[in-house]
PDB file of C-alpha atoms in Angstrom:
ATOM      1  CA  MET R   1      32.484 260.479 -15.755  1.00  0.00           C
ATOM      2  CA  ALA R   2      29.463 262.672 -16.417  1.00  0.00           C
ATOM      3  CA  ILE R   3      27.672 262.695 -19.750  1.00  0.00           C
ATOM      4  CA  GLN R   4      25.451 265.221 -21.437  1.00  0.00           C
ATOM      5  CA  LEU R   5      21.943 263.801 -21.451  1.00  0.00           C
ATOM      6  CA  ASN R   6      20.230 264.199 -24.821  1.00  0.00           C
ATOM      7  CA  ASP R   7      16.598 264.188 -25.959  1.00  0.00           C
ATOM      8  CA  ARG R   8      16.694 260.453 -26.662  1.00  0.00           C
ATOM      9  CA  ASP R   9      17.933 259.755 -23.134  1.00  0.00           C
ATOM     10  CA  HIS R  10      14.967 261.624 -21.703  1.00  0.00           C
ATOM     11  CA  LEU R  11      12.672 259.719 -24.087  1.00  0.00           C
ATOM     12  CA  ILE R  12      14.132 256.468 -22.714  1.00  0.00           C
ATOM     13  CA  PHE R  13      13.487 257.676 -19.170  1.00  0.00           C
ATOM     14  CA  ASN R  14       9.877 258.583 -20.026  1.00  0.00           C
ATOM     15  CA  LEU R  15       9.231 255.221 -21.684  1.00  0.00           C
ATOM     16  CA  ILE R  16      10.623 253.287 -18.743  1.00  0.00           C
ATOM     17  CA  ASP R  17       8.612 255.422 -16.339  1.00  0.00           C
ATOM     18  CA  GLU R  18       5.464 254.714 -18.393  1.00  0.00           C
ATOM     19  CA  HIS R  19       5.945 250.926 -18.413  1.00  0.00           C
ATOM     20  CA  GLN R  20       7.984 250.754 -15.151  1.00  0.00           C
ATOM     21  CA  VAL R  21      10.195 247.922 -16.468  1.00  0.00           C
ATOM     22  CA  LEU R  22      11.360 247.365 -20.040  1.00  0.00           C
ATOM     23  CA  LEU R  23      13.743 245.203 -22.033  1.00  0.00           C
ATOM     24  CA  GLU R  24      16.228 246.637 -24.500  1.00  0.00           C
ATOM     25  CA  LYS R  25      14.190 245.285 -27.413  1.00  0.00           C
ATOM     26  CA  HIS R  26      11.075 247.123 -26.215  1.00  0.00           C
ATOM     27  CA  ILE R  27      12.933 250.423 -25.926  1.00  0.00           C
ATOM     28  CA  SER R  28      14.402 250.002 -29.415  1.00  0.00           C
ATOM     29  CA  TRP R  29      10.960 249.504 -30.968  1.00  0.00           C
ATOM     30  CA  PHE R  30       9.255 252.250 -28.965  1.00  0.00           C
ATOM     31  CA  ILE R  31      11.883 254.822 -29.915  1.00  0.00           C
ATOM     32  CA  SER R  32      11.965 253.913 -33.600  1.00  0.00           C
ATOM     33  CA  GLY R  33       8.187 253.923 -34.134  1.00  0.00           C
ATOM     34  CA  GLU R  34       7.507 253.116 -37.789  1.00  0.00           C
ATOM     35  CA  ASP R  35      11.201 253.043 -38.707  1.00  0.00           C
ATOM     36  CA  LYS R  36      13.716 250.243 -38.274  1.00  0.00           C
ATOM     37  CA  PRO R  37      14.381 249.603 -34.563  1.00  0.00           C
ATOM     38  CA  VAL R  38      17.467 251.459 -33.435  1.00  0.00           C
ATOM     39  CA  LEU R  39      20.493 249.962 -31.709  1.00  0.00           C
ATOM     40  CA  ILE R  40      20.702 251.430 -28.214  1.00  0.00           C
ATOM     41  CA  ARG R  41      22.577 248.771 -26.244  1.00  0.00           C
ATOM     42  CA  ASP R  42      25.729 250.838 -25.705  1.00  0.00           C
ATOM     43  CA  ARG R  43      23.729 253.860 -24.568  1.00  0.00           C
ATOM     44  CA  LEU R  44      21.668 251.809 -22.116  1.00  0.00           C
ATOM     45  CA  ARG R  45      24.839 250.285 -20.677  1.00  0.00           C
ATOM     46  CA  LYS R  46      26.364 253.739 -20.244  1.00  0.00           C
ATOM     47  CA  LEU R  47      23.230 255.090 -18.550  1.00  0.00           C
ATOM     48  CA  PHE R  48      23.370 252.075 -16.234  1.00  0.00           C
ATOM     49  CA  TYR R  49      27.080 252.501 -15.430  1.00  0.00           C
ATOM     50  CA  LEU R  50      26.439 256.146 -14.549  1.00  0.00           C
ATOM     51  CA  ASP R  51      23.508 255.239 -12.246  1.00  0.00           C
ATOM     52  CA  TYR R  52      20.747 256.732 -14.381  1.00  0.00           C
ATOM     53  CA  LEU R  53      19.229 253.263 -14.869  1.00  0.00           C
ATOM     54  CA  LEU R  54      18.965 250.100 -12.815  1.00  0.00           C
ATOM     55  CA  CYS R  55      19.638 246.869 -14.661  1.00  0.00           C
ATOM     56  CA  HIS R  56      19.365 243.255 -13.536  1.00  0.00           C
ATOM     57  CA  ARG R  57      18.542 239.838 -14.929  1.00  0.00           C
ATOM     58  CA  HIS R  58      14.924 238.752 -14.639  1.00  0.00           C
ATOM     59  CA  GLY R  59      14.481 236.204 -11.859  1.00  0.00           C
ATOM     60  CA  THR R  60      12.477 233.500 -13.653  1.00  0.00           C
ATOM     61  CA  LYS R  61      12.279 231.857 -17.071  1.00  0.00           C
ATOM     62  CA  LEU R  62       9.919 233.716 -19.389  1.00  0.00           C
ATOM     63  CA  PRO R  63       8.176 231.413 -21.909  1.00  0.00           C
ATOM     64  CA  TRP R  64       8.944 233.728 -24.832  1.00  0.00           C
ATOM     65  CA  TRP R  65      12.636 234.238 -23.991  1.00  0.00           C
ATOM     66  CA  THR R  66      14.884 231.630 -25.583  1.00  0.00           C
ATOM     67  CA  THR R  67      18.498 232.726 -25.095  1.00  0.00           C
ATOM     68  CA  PRO R  68      20.544 230.834 -22.457  1.00  0.00           C
ATOM     69  CA  THR R  69      20.807 233.896 -20.201  1.00  0.00           C
ATOM     70  CA  LYS R  70      17.792 235.566 -18.637  1.00  0.00           C
ATOM     71  CA  PRO R  71      16.773 238.943 -20.095  1.00  0.00           C
ATOM     72  CA  LEU R  72      18.136 242.211 -18.756  1.00  0.00           C
ATOM     73  CA  VAL R  73      15.385 244.339 -17.236  1.00  0.00           C
ATOM     74  CA  TYR R  74      15.818 248.123 -17.114  1.00  0.00           C
ATOM     75  CA  MET R  75      14.271 250.396 -14.482  1.00  0.00           C
ATOM     76  CA  LEU R  76      14.804 254.006 -13.454  1.00  0.00           C
ATOM     77  CA  SER R  77      17.134 254.805 -10.597  1.00  0.00           C
ATOM     78  CA  SER R  78      16.077 257.098  -7.761  1.00  0.00           C
ATOM     79  CA  MET R  79      18.558 259.662  -9.072  1.00  0.00           C
ATOM     80  CA  THR R  80      16.832 259.767 -12.455  1.00  0.00           C
ATOM     81  CA  ARG R  81      13.369 259.915 -10.901  1.00  0.00           C
ATOM     82  CA  SER R  82      14.492 262.899  -8.849  1.00  0.00           C
ATOM     83  CA  LEU R  83      16.175 264.526 -11.852  1.00  0.00           C
ATOM     84  CA  SER R  84      13.070 264.084 -14.016  1.00  0.00           C
ATOM     85  CA  ALA R  85      10.499 264.771 -11.266  1.00  0.00           C
ATOM     86  CA  MET R  86       9.019 261.268 -11.557  1.00  0.00           C
ATOM     87  CA  ASN R  87       7.291 259.494  -8.681  1.00  0.00           C
ATOM     88  CA  GLU R  88       8.764 256.435  -7.024  1.00  0.00           C
ATOM     89  CA  PRO R  89       6.956 253.159  -7.930  1.00  0.00           C
ATOM     90  CA  GLU R  90       4.109 252.009  -5.694  1.00  0.00           C
ATOM     91  CA  ILE R  91       4.751 248.313  -6.430  1.00  0.00           C
ATOM     92  CA  ASP R  92       7.784 246.062  -6.027  1.00  0.00           C
ATOM     93  CA  LEU R  93       9.404 246.191  -9.458  1.00  0.00           C
ATOM     94  CA  PHE R  94      11.921 243.504  -8.447  1.00  0.00           C
ATOM     95  CA  ASP R  95       9.133 240.950  -7.967  1.00  0.00           C
ATOM     96  CA  ALA R  96       9.379 238.457 -10.851  1.00  0.00           C
ATOM     97  CA  ASN R  97       5.599 238.112 -11.265  1.00  0.00           C
ATOM     98  CA  VAL R  98       5.124 241.882 -11.345  1.00  0.00           C
ATOM     99  CA  GLN R  99       7.866 242.156 -13.938  1.00  0.00           C
ATOM    100  CA  ARG R 100       6.356 239.422 -16.083  1.00  0.00           C
ATOM    101  CA  HIS R 101       2.981 241.172 -16.168  1.00  0.00           C
ATOM    102  CA  LEU R 102       4.520 244.526 -17.095  1.00  0.00           C
ATOM    103  CA  LEU R 103       6.809 243.014 -19.726  1.00  0.00           C
ATOM    104  CA  GLU R 104       3.879 241.198 -21.338  1.00  0.00           C
ATOM    105  CA  ILE R 105       2.028 244.503 -21.696  1.00  0.00           C
ATOM    106  CA  ALA R 106       5.125 246.000 -23.338  1.00  0.00           C
ATOM    107  CA  ASN R 107       5.241 242.970 -25.662  1.00  0.00           C
ATOM    108  CA  ILE R 108       1.699 243.724 -26.861  1.00  0.00           C
ATOM    109  CA  ARG R 109       2.648 247.318 -27.631  1.00  0.00           C
ATOM    110  CA  MET R 110       5.665 246.099 -29.583  1.00  0.00           C
ATOM    111  CA  LEU R 111       3.487 243.667 -31.570  1.00  0.00           C
ATOM    112  CA  TYR R 112       1.303 246.606 -32.614  1.00  0.00           C
ATOM    113  CA  LEU R 113       4.406 248.424 -33.828  1.00  0.00           C
ATOM    114  CA  MET R 114       5.382 245.324 -35.794  1.00  0.00           C
ATOM    115  CA  GLY R 115       1.918 245.481 -37.343  1.00  0.00           C
ATOM    116  CA  VAL R 116       2.520 249.128 -38.289  1.00  0.00           C
ATOM    117  CA  LYS R 117       5.823 248.201 -39.914  1.00  0.00           C
ATOM    118  CA  GLU R 118       4.171 245.394 -41.902  1.00  0.00           C
ATOM    119  CA  GLY R 119       1.310 247.611 -43.069  1.00  0.00           C
ATOM    120  CA  GLY R 120      -1.668 246.033 -41.305  1.00  0.00           C
ATOM    121  CA  VAL R 121      -1.941 248.765 -38.658  1.00  0.00           C
ATOM    122  CA  SER R 122      -1.934 252.545 -39.143  1.00  0.00           C
ATOM    123  CA  ASN R 123      -2.604 255.688 -37.098  1.00  0.00           C
ATOM    124  CA  PHE R 124      -1.518 253.786 -34.003  1.00  0.00           C
ATOM    125  CA  THR R 125      -1.469 255.434 -30.573  1.00  0.00           C
ATOM    126  CA  TRP R 126      -0.933 253.729 -27.228  1.00  0.00           C
ATOM    127  CA  THR R 127      -1.534 254.785 -23.621  1.00  0.00           C
ATOM    128  CA  THR R 128      -0.281 252.685 -20.722  1.00  0.00           C
ATOM    129  CA  MET R 129      -2.592 252.887 -17.719  1.00  0.00           C
ATOM    130  CA  ARG R 130      -1.150 253.393 -14.253  1.00  0.00           C
ATOM    131  CA  GLY R 131      -2.441 253.579 -10.715  1.00  0.00           C
ATOM    132  CA  GLY R 132      -4.139 251.256  -8.257  1.00  0.00           C
ATOM    133  CA  ASN R 133      -7.664 252.015  -9.481  1.00  0.00           C
ATOM    134  CA  LYS R 134      -6.996 251.436 -13.163  1.00  0.00           C
ATOM    135  CA  ARG R 135      -9.587 249.447 -15.118  1.00  0.00           C
ATOM    136  CA  LEU R 136      -7.371 248.686 -18.122  1.00  0.00           C
ATOM    137  CA  ASP R 137      -3.703 247.863 -18.572  1.00  0.00           C
ATOM    138  CA  ALA R 138      -3.549 249.968 -21.733  1.00  0.00           C
ATOM    139  CA  ARG R 139      -5.676 251.760 -24.294  1.00  0.00           C
ATOM    140  CA  ALA R 140      -4.927 251.778 -28.039  1.00  0.00           C
ATOM    141  CA  GLU R 141      -6.357 253.519 -31.088  1.00  0.00           C
ATOM    142  CA  PHE R 142      -5.521 252.405 -34.632  1.00  0.00           C
ATOM    143  CA  ARG R 143      -6.883 251.671 -38.077  1.00  0.00           C
ATOM    144  CA  ALA R 144      -7.116 248.145 -39.468  1.00  0.00           C
ATOM    145  CA  ASN R 145      -9.037 246.912 -42.496  1.00  0.00           C
ATOM    146  CA  GLU R 146     -10.060 250.525 -43.234  1.00  0.00           C
ATOM    147  CA  SER R 147     -11.802 250.710 -39.860  1.00  0.00           C
ATOM    148  CA  ALA R 148     -10.990 252.902 -36.861  1.00  0.00           C
ATOM    149  CA  GLN R 149     -10.577 250.964 -33.622  1.00  0.00           C
ATOM    150  CA  ARG R 150     -10.574 252.090 -29.984  1.00  0.00           C
ATOM    151  CA  VAL R 151      -9.680 249.220 -27.682  1.00  0.00           C
ATOM    152  CA  GLY R 152      -8.879 248.606 -24.052  1.00  0.00           C
ATOM    153  CA  ILE R 153      -6.241 245.971 -23.321  1.00  0.00           C
ATOM    154  CA  ILE R 154      -6.235 243.653 -20.315  1.00  0.00           C
ATOM    155  CA  ASN R 155      -3.378 241.250 -19.657  1.00  0.00           C
ATOM    156  CA  HIS R 156      -4.161 237.939 -17.910  1.00  0.00           C
ATOM    157  CA  PRO R 157      -6.732 239.272 -15.395  1.00  0.00           C
ATOM    158  CA  THR R 158      -7.686 237.611 -12.130  1.00  0.00           C
ATOM    159  CA  ILE R 159     -11.066 235.962 -12.655  1.00  0.00           C
ATOM    160  CA  ASN R 160     -13.674 237.188 -10.156  1.00  0.00           C
ATOM    161  CA  ASP R 161     -16.895 239.212  -9.930  1.00  0.00           C
ATOM    162  CA  GLU R 162     -14.989 242.445  -9.382  1.00  0.00           C
ATOM    163  CA  MET R 163     -13.359 241.926 -12.778  1.00  0.00           C
ATOM    164  CA  ILE R 164     -16.778 241.874 -14.459  1.00  0.00           C
ATOM    165  CA  ALA R 165     -17.805 245.166 -12.815  1.00  0.00           C
ATOM    166  CA  ARG R 166     -14.488 246.745 -13.786  1.00  0.00           C
ATOM    167  CA  PHE R 167     -14.902 245.775 -17.446  1.00  0.00           C
ATOM    168  CA  GLU R 168     -18.457 247.143 -17.517  1.00  0.00           C
ATOM    169  CA  VAL R 169     -17.286 250.505 -16.183  1.00  0.00           C
ATOM    170  CA  ALA R 170     -14.377 250.601 -18.646  1.00  0.00           C
ATOM    171  CA  LEU R 171     -16.742 250.164 -21.588  1.00  0.00           C
ATOM    172  CA  LYS R 172     -18.882 253.039 -20.325  1.00  0.00           C
ATOM    173  CA  GLU R 173     -16.217 255.498 -19.218  1.00  0.00           C
ATOM    174  CA  ASP R 174     -12.915 254.850 -21.007  1.00  0.00           C
ATOM    175  CA  ALA R 175     -13.907 255.792 -24.585  1.00  0.00           C
ATOM    176  CA  ILE R 176     -13.354 252.304 -26.015  1.00  0.00           C
ATOM    177  CA  ASP R 177     -15.394 250.124 -28.353  1.00  0.00           C
ATOM    178  CA  LYS R 178     -13.898 246.745 -27.420  1.00  0.00           C
ATOM    179  CA  ILE R 179     -11.867 245.113 -24.679  1.00  0.00           C
ATOM    180  CA  LEU R 180      -9.042 242.824 -25.802  1.00  0.00           C
ATOM    181  CA  ILE R 181      -8.213 240.250 -23.129  1.00  0.00           C
ATOM    182  CA  ILE R 182      -4.924 238.391 -23.530  1.00  0.00           C
ATOM    183  CA  SER R 183      -4.301 235.228 -21.506  1.00  0.00           C
ATOM    184  CA  ARG R 184      -1.130 233.241 -20.896  1.00  0.00           C
ATOM    185  CA  ASP R 185      -2.791 229.950 -21.805  1.00  0.00           C
ATOM    186  CA  GLU R 186      -5.981 228.553 -23.317  1.00  0.00           C
ATOM    187  CA  ALA R 187      -7.291 227.225 -19.993  1.00  0.00           C
ATOM    188  CA  HIS R 188      -7.344 230.724 -18.500  1.00  0.00           C
ATOM    189  CA  GLN R 189      -8.932 232.086 -21.675  1.00  0.00           C
ATOM    190  CA  MET R 190     -11.742 229.509 -21.555  1.00  0.00           C
ATOM    191  CA  GLN R 191     -12.467 230.310 -17.903  1.00  0.00           C
ATOM    192  CA  LEU R 192     -12.770 233.987 -18.827  1.00  0.00           C
ATOM    193  CA  GLN R 193     -15.085 233.226 -21.723  1.00  0.00           C
ATOM    194  CA  MET R 194     -17.343 231.100 -19.521  1.00  0.00           C
ATOM    195  CA  LYS R 195     -17.395 233.801 -16.827  1.00  0.00           C
ATOM    196  CA  MET R 196     -18.548 236.443 -19.317  1.00  0.00           C
ATOM    197  CA  SER R 197     -20.840 234.329 -21.477  1.00  0.00           C
ATOM    198  CA  SER R 198     -23.965 235.316 -19.518  1.00  0.00           C
ATOM    199  CA  ASN R 199     -23.225 239.058 -19.578  1.00  0.00           C
ATOM    200  CA  ALA R 200     -24.865 240.542 -22.684  1.00  0.00           C
ATOM    201  CA  ALA R 201     -22.851 243.783 -22.684  1.00  0.00           C
ATOM    202  CA  LEU R 202     -19.471 242.090 -22.327  1.00  0.00           C
ATOM    203  CA  GLN R 203     -20.418 239.222 -24.646  1.00  0.00           C
ATOM    204  CA  LYS R 204     -20.677 241.615 -27.593  1.00  0.00           C
ATOM    205  CA  ARG R 205     -17.624 243.739 -26.906  1.00  0.00           C
ATOM    206  CA  CYS R 206     -14.906 241.490 -25.431  1.00  0.00           C
ATOM    207  CA  LEU R 207     -12.409 239.578 -27.576  1.00  0.00           C
ATOM    208  CA  PHE R 208      -9.973 236.931 -26.376  1.00  0.00           C
ATOM    209  CA  ALA R 209      -6.558 235.648 -27.484  1.00  0.00           C
ATOM    210  CA  THR R 210      -3.517 234.030 -25.907  1.00  0.00           C
ATOM    211  CA  HIS R 211      -0.028 235.455 -25.935  1.00  0.00           C
ATOM    212  CA  GLN R 212       1.032 232.435 -27.982  1.00  0.00           C
ATOM    213  CA  GLU R 213      -1.521 233.315 -30.680  1.00  0.00           C
ATOM    214  CA  LEU R 214      -0.429 236.970 -30.785  1.00  0.00           C
ATOM    215  CA  TYR R 215       3.257 236.072 -31.017  1.00  0.00           C
ATOM    216  CA  LYS R 216       2.500 233.627 -33.823  1.00  0.00           C
ATOM    217  CA  SER R 217       0.110 235.691 -35.952  1.00  0.00           C
ATOM    218  CA  GLY R 218       0.343 239.316 -34.818  1.00  0.00           C
ATOM    219  CA  VAL R 219      -2.362 241.460 -33.273  1.00  0.00           C
ATOM    220  CA  ILE R 220      -4.300 241.834 -36.540  1.00  0.00           C
ATOM    221  CA  GLY R 221      -3.865 238.330 -37.940  1.00  0.00           C
ATOM    222  CA  ALA R 222      -4.553 236.610 -34.616  1.00  0.00           C
ATOM    223  CA  ASP R 223      -7.568 234.345 -34.193  1.00  0.00           C
ATOM    224  CA  TRP R 224      -9.454 236.566 -31.751  1.00  0.00           C
ATOM    225  CA  GLN R 225     -12.390 234.743 -30.173  1.00  0.00           C
ATOM    226  CA  ASN R 226     -15.788 235.790 -28.840  1.00  0.00           C
ATOM    227  CA  CYS R 227     -17.230 234.678 -25.502  1.00  0.00           C
ATOM    228  CA  ASP R 228     -18.712 231.578 -27.165  1.00  0.00           C
ATOM    229  CA  GLN R 229     -15.224 230.562 -28.407  1.00  0.00           C
ATOM    230  CA  SER R 230     -16.172 231.319 -32.025  1.00  0.00           C
ATOM    231  CA  SER R 231     -13.685 233.220 -34.207  1.00  0.00           C
ATOM    232  CA  SER R 232     -14.079 236.956 -34.639  1.00  0.00           C
ATOM    233  CA  CYS R 233     -13.091 238.791 -37.832  1.00  0.00           C
ATOM    234  CA  ALA R 234     -12.830 242.120 -36.043  1.00  0.00           C
ATOM    235  CA  PHE R 235      -9.344 242.978 -37.317  1.00  0.00           C
ATOM    236  CA  ARG R 236      -8.157 240.339 -39.772  1.00  0.00           C
ATOM    237  CA  ILE R 237      -7.383 241.292 -43.359  1.00  0.00           C
ATOM    238  CA  PRO R 238      -6.734 238.217 -45.518  1.00  0.00           C
ATOM    239  CA  THR R 239      -4.416 240.053 -47.922  1.00  0.00           C
ATOM    240  CA  ILE R 240      -1.977 241.612 -45.454  1.00  0.00           C
ATOM    241  CA  PRO R 241       1.181 239.933 -44.146  1.00  0.00           C
ATOM    242  CA  VAL R 242       1.006 238.867 -40.517  1.00  0.00           C
ATOM    243  CA  THR R 243       3.691 238.797 -37.874  1.00  0.00           C
ATOM    244  CA  THR R 244       5.462 235.443 -38.040  1.00  0.00           C
ATOM    245  CA  GLY R 245       6.795 235.622 -34.505  1.00  0.00           C
ATOM    246  CA  TRP R 246       9.604 237.218 -32.570  1.00  0.00           C
ATOM    247  CA  SER R 247      12.897 237.778 -34.324  1.00  0.00           C
ATOM    248  CA  ASN R 248      16.221 236.926 -32.751  1.00  0.00           C
ATOM    249  CA  ASN R 249      15.597 236.548 -29.018  1.00  0.00           C
ATOM    250  CA  PHE R 250      11.849 235.873 -29.026  1.00  0.00           C
ATOM    251  CA  ILE R 251       9.562 233.019 -30.100  1.00  0.00           C
ATOM    252  CA  ALA R 252       5.958 232.071 -29.408  1.00  0.00           C
ATOM    253  CA  ALA R 253       5.081 231.441 -25.792  1.00  0.00           C
ATOM    254  CA  THR R 254       4.051 227.988 -24.729  1.00  0.00           C
ATOM    255  CA  ALA R 255       1.310 227.188 -22.289  1.00  0.00           C
TER     256      ALA R 255
END
């Protein structure tokens, strides 16, 4: 049977189009903003049954997913893309590695929203970057410790010389003060730090953390590191509560 699409349905479509793949938990947080995450499971199921959304179980085990069944990933159907005048994806959204990368970026956005809810982050805005020539995965503006922040976010980048050039251009052209680079494990993080340690411009403006550290301590309370592996106090506020980890279906990732 047909249903009358409402404003929240179109918001769901726009959010999925922005991130390309999302989990139910992401959508709940993104819709609710600073309020308590809303329950949208029944609506998502109905949109799936009526072919507005595609839904399938992720193909591999994600380190931060702990329930016995694999997570349900939501994508837009061709019908919805046509209805909403949205372009078809240029990448294979059914590829498990592609999905993992996109879901990790959505996780970081959700951690910021958790920080807003706990009081350590305010005036938060987020822009997900798209396109083959993008330099950043996302850009965020927020206030923390009474200081305005403009950051670019990179998720687990491939380590090569082209990466260095891309980061240098991002700092010049993307209206950001820092680049936050999040790795899946400490080994990858250390390789990045060594690669950038001889670049004076990047050395001063790049900060590093692992997903495990963010899930454990939150984006503000995390132990962000400089290129020399020393701790940075760029965001931390000793008196604010920090995110203790995922609730319900999520825990800290393991290397």
